[in-house]
XYZ file of C-alpha atoms in Angstrom:
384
model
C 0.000 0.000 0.000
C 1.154 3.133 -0.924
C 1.043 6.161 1.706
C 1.683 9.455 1.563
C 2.564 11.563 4.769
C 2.254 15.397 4.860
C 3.840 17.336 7.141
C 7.905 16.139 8.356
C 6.947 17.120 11.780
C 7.052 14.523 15.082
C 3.510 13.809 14.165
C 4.110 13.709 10.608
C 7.636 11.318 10.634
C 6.113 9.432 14.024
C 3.331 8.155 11.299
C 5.705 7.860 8.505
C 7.235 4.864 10.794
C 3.826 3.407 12.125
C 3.527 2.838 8.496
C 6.787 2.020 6.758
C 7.375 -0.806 10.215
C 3.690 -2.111 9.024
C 5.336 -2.844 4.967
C 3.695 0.182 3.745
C 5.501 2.279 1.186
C 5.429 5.858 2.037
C 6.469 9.519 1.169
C 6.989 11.963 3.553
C 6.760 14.942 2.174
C 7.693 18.619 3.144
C 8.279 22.296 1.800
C 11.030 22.083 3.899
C 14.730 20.570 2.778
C 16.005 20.997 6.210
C 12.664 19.754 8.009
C 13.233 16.406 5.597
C 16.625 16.148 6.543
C 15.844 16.064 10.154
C 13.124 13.546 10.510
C 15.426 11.404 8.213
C 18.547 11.511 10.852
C 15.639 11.465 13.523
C 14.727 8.204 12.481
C 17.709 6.736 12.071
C 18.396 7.912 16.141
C 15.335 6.241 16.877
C 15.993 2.999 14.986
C 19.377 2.811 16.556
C 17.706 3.117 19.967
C 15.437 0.041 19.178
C 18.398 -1.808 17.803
C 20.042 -1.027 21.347
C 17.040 -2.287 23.571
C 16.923 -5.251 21.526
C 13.436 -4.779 19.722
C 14.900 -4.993 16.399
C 18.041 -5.923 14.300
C 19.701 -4.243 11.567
C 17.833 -6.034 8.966
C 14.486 -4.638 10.211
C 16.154 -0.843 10.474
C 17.037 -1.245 6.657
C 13.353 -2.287 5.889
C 11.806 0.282 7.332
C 14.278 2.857 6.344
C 13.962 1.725 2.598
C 10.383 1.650 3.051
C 10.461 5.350 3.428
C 11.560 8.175 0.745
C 11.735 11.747 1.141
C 9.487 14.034 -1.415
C 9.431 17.697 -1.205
C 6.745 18.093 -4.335
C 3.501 17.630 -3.250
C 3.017 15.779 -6.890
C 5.110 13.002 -5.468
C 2.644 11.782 -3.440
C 0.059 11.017 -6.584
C 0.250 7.138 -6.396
C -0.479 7.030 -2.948
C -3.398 5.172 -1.836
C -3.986 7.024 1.348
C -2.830 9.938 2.681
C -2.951 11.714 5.890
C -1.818 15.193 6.696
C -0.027 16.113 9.732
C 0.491 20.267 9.678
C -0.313 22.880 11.449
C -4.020 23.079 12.796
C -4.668 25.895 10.532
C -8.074 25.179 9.057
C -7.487 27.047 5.932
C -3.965 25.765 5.044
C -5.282 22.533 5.439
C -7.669 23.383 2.637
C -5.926 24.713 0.158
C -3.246 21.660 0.488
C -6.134 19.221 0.298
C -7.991 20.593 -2.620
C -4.148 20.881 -4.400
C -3.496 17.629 -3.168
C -6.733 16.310 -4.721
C -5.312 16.962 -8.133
C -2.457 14.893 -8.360
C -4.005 12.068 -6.446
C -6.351 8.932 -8.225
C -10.302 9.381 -7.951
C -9.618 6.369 -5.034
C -7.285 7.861 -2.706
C -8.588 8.783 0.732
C -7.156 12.115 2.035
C -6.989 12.112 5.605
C -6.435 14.306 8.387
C -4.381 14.143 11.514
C -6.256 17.347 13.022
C -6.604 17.064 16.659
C -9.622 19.508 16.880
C -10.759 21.279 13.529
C -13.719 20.326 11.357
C -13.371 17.489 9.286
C -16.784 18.466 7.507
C -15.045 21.603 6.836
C -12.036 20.425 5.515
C -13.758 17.823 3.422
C -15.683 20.358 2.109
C -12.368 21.849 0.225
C -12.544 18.369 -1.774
C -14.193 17.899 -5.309
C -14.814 14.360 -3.705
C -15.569 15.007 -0.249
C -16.901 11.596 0.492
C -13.173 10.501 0.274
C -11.993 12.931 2.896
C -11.949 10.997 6.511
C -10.261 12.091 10.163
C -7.459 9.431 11.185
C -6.027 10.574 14.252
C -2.769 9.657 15.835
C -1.412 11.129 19.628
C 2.210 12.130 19.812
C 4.357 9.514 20.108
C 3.189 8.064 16.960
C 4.721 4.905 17.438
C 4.198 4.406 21.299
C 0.858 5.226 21.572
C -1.469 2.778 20.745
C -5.198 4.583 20.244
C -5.951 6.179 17.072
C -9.238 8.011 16.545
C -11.218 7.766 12.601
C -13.760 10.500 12.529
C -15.778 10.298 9.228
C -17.253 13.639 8.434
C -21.402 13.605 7.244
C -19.677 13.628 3.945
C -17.334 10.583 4.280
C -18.911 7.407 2.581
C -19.300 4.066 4.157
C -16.275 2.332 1.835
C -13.817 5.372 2.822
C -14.487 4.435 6.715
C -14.368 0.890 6.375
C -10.972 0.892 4.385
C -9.419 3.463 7.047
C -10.532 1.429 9.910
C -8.982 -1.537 8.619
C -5.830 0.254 7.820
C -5.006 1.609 10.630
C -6.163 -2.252 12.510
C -3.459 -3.715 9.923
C -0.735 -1.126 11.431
C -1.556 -2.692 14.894
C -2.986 0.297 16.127
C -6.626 0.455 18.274
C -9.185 2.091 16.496
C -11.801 4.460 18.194
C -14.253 5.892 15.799
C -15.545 9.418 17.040
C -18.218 11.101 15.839
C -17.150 14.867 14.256
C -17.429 17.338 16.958
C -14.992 19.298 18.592
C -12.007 17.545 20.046
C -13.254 14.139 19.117
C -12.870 11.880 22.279
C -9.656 12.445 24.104
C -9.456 16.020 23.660
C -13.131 16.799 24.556
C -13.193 14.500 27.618
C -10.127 15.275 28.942
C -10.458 18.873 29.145
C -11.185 18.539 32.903
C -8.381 16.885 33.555
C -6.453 20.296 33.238
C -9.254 22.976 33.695
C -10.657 21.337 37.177
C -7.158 21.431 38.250
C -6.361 25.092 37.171
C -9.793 26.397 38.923
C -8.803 24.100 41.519
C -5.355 26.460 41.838
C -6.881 29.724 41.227
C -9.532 29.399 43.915
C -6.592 29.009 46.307
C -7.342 25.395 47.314
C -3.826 23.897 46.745
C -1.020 24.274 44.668
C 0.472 23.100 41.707
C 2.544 20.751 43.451
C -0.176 19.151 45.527
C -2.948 19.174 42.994
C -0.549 16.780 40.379
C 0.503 14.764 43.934
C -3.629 13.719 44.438
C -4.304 13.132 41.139
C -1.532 10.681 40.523
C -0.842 9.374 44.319
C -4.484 8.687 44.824
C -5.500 8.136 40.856
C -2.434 6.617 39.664
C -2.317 8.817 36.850
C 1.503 8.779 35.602
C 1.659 12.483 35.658
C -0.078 15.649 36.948
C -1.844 17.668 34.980
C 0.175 20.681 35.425
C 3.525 18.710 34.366
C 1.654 17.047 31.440
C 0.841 20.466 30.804
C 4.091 21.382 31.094
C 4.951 18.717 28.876
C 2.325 19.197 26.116
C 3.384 22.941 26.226
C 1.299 25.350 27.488
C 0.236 27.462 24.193
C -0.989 23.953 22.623
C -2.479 22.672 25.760
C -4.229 26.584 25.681
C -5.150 26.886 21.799
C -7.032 23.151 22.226
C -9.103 24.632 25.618
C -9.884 27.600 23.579
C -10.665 25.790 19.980
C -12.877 23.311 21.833
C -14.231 25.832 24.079
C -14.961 28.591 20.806
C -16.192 25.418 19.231
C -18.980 24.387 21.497
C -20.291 27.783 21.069
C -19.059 29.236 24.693
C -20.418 26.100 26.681
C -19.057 26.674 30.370
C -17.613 23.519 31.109
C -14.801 23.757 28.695
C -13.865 27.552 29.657
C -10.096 28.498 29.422
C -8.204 29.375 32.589
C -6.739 32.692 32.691
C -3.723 31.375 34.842
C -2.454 29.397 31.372
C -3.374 31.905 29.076
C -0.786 34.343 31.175
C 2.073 31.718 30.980
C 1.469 31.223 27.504
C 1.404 34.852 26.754
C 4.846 35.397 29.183
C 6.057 32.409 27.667
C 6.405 29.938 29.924
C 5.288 27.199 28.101
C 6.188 24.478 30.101
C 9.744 22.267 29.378
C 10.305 23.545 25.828
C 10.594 26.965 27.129
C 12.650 26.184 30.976
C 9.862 27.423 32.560
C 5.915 26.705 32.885
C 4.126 25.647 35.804
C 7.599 24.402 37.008
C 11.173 25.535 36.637
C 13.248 23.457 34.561
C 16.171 25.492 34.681
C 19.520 23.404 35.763
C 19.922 23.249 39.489
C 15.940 24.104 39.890
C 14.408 22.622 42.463
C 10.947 20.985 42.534
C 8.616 22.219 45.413
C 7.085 19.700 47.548
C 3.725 18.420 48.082
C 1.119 19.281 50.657
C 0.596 15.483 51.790
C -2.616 15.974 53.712
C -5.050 12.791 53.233
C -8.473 15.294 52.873
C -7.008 17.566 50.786
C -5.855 15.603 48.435
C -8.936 13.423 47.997
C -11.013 16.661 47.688
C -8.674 17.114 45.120
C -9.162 14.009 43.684
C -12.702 13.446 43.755
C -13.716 16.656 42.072
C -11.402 16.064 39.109
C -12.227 12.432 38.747
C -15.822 13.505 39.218
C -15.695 16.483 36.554
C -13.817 13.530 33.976
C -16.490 10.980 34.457
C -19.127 13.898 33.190
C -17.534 14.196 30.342
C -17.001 10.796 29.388
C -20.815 10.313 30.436
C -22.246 13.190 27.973
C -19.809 11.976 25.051
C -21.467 8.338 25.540
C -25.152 10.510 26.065
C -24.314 12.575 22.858
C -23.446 9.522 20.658
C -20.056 10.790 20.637
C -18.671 7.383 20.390
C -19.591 3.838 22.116
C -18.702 3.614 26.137
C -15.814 0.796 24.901
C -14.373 3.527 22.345
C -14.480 6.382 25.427
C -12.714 3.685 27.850
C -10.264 2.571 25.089
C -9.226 5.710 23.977
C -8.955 7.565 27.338
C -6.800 4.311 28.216
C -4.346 3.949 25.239
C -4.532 7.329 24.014
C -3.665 9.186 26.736
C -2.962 6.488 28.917
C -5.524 6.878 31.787
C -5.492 4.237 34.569
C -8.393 2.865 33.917
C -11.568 4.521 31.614
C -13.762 6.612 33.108
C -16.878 5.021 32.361
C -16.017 2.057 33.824
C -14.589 3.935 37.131
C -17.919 5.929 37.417
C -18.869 1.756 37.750
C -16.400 0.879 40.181
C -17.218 4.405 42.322
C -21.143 4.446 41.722
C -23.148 5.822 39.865
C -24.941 7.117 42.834
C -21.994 8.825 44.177
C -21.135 10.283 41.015
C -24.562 12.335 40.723
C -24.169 13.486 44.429
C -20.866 14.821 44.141
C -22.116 16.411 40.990
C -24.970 17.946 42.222
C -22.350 19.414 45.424
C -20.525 20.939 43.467
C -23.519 22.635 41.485
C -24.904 23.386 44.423
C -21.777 25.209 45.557
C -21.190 27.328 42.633
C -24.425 27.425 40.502
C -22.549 27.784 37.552
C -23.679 25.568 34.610
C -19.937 24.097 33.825
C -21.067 21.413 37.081
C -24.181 20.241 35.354
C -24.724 16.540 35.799
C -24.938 14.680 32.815
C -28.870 13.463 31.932
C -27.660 9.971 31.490
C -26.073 9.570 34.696
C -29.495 10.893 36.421
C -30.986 8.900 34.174
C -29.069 5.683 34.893
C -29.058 6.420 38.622
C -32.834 6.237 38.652
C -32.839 3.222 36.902
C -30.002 1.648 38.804
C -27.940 0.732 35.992
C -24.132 0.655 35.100
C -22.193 1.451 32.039
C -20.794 -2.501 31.768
């Protein structure tokens, strides 16, 4: 299968891989000479790192390096049978490479999109064949992480979605298929995640410190959300709160903190920049932790809580099926366990009351219980 790969970027060249290690051909293209030369030397880093840990040999390397060429003519790419940009999330750029892309490319190829947010109705619309225009998208690493999401657009026929799905199977990767609004599944229900914890902060509650120590002391998440902002980088972590948020026409719950939208706008974008929430400067110390047991399951609750919502009114909304939600808050952005199936495991029960505390508390809309957890608490049912 031939596959072409827009964009030389760690999205872009983390795909590239994904697909040359699964016998694919593929062109990675770029305007960019230098950006080409770099994901080629990247590569060959990477491959040498897997040789090293003893995942592959030398003969593998060579296959997957020979399975990938280098194109910086967008023309190249007109025998591919799929491809999938991976640029920035510019909504208009994307167009007007799609609709030149569409001219080099057979009547068959599906054009594909890597967007993490944007449209895909929109940016199939740019197509003379929109029905061949589909959402296929990967989280950063590429390689590592196993969840992809395929969001077909109202325009994206049955035989483009089918194809895509089995694809991206074939490339060992777990397919969840999202319905196209904004941020899909993982970036719509995890927006809690980080805004709980930021209103968390600015109402004075705890730190930044102590908020990531609850979450992944008592919630075994593998980070905090304020280092996996930091780690995201703060003006991406921001312009996905704010696209989502602009998206949903103003809706409450996804609101943008004004704490993040200063360190992005001072710069302090988290480990890219030396600085975000944290200091990463050399010789910078970490603060500690308030370890206090109540605190830090107030903490915890009210995230967890404000997650399970989410994941709830995605499953509600027909968003995607509850075993999509759990697998792709699990493998995409590797949760400790889904959130449907901990709203289970806590109650369903205790999930409304806590919900209906908080709204009580604040009488703001953002804590609005989800209808189908009422709705399945009355009925005394479970998600599985």
């Amino acid at each position: 299968m031939n596959i072409g790969i827009i964009g030389s970027g760690t999205m872009g060249s983390g795909i590239a891989q994904v697909a040359a290690t699964s016998g694919c051909t593929v062109k990675l293209y770029d305007t960019n000479q230098a950006a080409l030369d770099k994901a080629k030397a990247n590569l060959e880093k990477i491959l040498n790192r897997l040789i090293e840990k003893g995942r592959i040999d030398t003969e593998e390397k060579n296959r997957i390096q020979s399975n990938i060429s280098y194109v910086d003519t967008l023309k190249d790419l007109a025998d591919s049978n799929l491809t999938i940009e991976a640029i920035i999330e510019n909504l208009e750029i994307k167009k007007k490479v799609f609709s030149e892309l569409e001219s080099y490319v057979a009547d068959d190829c599906i054009i594909a999109s890597n967007t993490s947010s944007l449209s895909i109705a929109s940016i199939a619309a740019s197509l003379e064949k929109p029905e061949r225009c589909v959402g296929i998208h990967f989280f950063n690493p590429a390689p590592l992480m196993k969840l992809v999401e395929v969001i077909p657009a109202i325009q994206t026929s049955k035989e483009v979605l089918k194809k895509s799905i089995q694809t991206i199977s074939d490339w060992k990767k777990v397919v969840a298929v999202a319905k196209d609004t904004p941020g899909f599944i993982v970036n719509r229900v995890a927006r809690p995640f980080y805004g709980e914890s930021l209103r968390i902060y600015e109402e004075g509650l705890a730190d930044f410190a102590t908020i990531d120590y609850s979450l992944k002391s008592l919630g075994g998440f593998r980070m905090g959300p304020f280092e996996l902002m930091d780690f995201i980088g703060n003006d991406v972590n921001y312009t996905v709160t704010e696209t989502v948020f602009t998206a949903f026409y103003f809706d409450p719950r996804y609101k943008p903190s004004f704490t993040q939208k200063r360190l992005s706008e001072a710069g302090y974008l988290g480990r890219k920049s030396g600085k975000g929430y944290y200091d990463y400067s050399e010789g910078a110390v970490k603060p500690e932790p308030t370890k206090d047991a109540v605190l830090s399951k107030t903490i915890f609750n009210r995230v967890l809580v404000m997650l399970i919502n989410e994941a709830a009114d995605a499953l509600f909304l027909n968003i995607a099926s509850a075993e999509d939600i759990d697998n792709a808050m699990t493998k995409g952005v590797n949760y400790p366990k889904g959130l449907l199936a901990w709203a289970d495991e806590k109650g369903i029960d205790w999930c409304v009351s806590k919900l209906d505390e908080l709204y009580n508390e604040y009488h703001e809309d953002r804590y609005r219980c989800s209808p189908l957890l009422r709705r399945m608490n009355r009925e005394n049912k479970t998600f599985f």
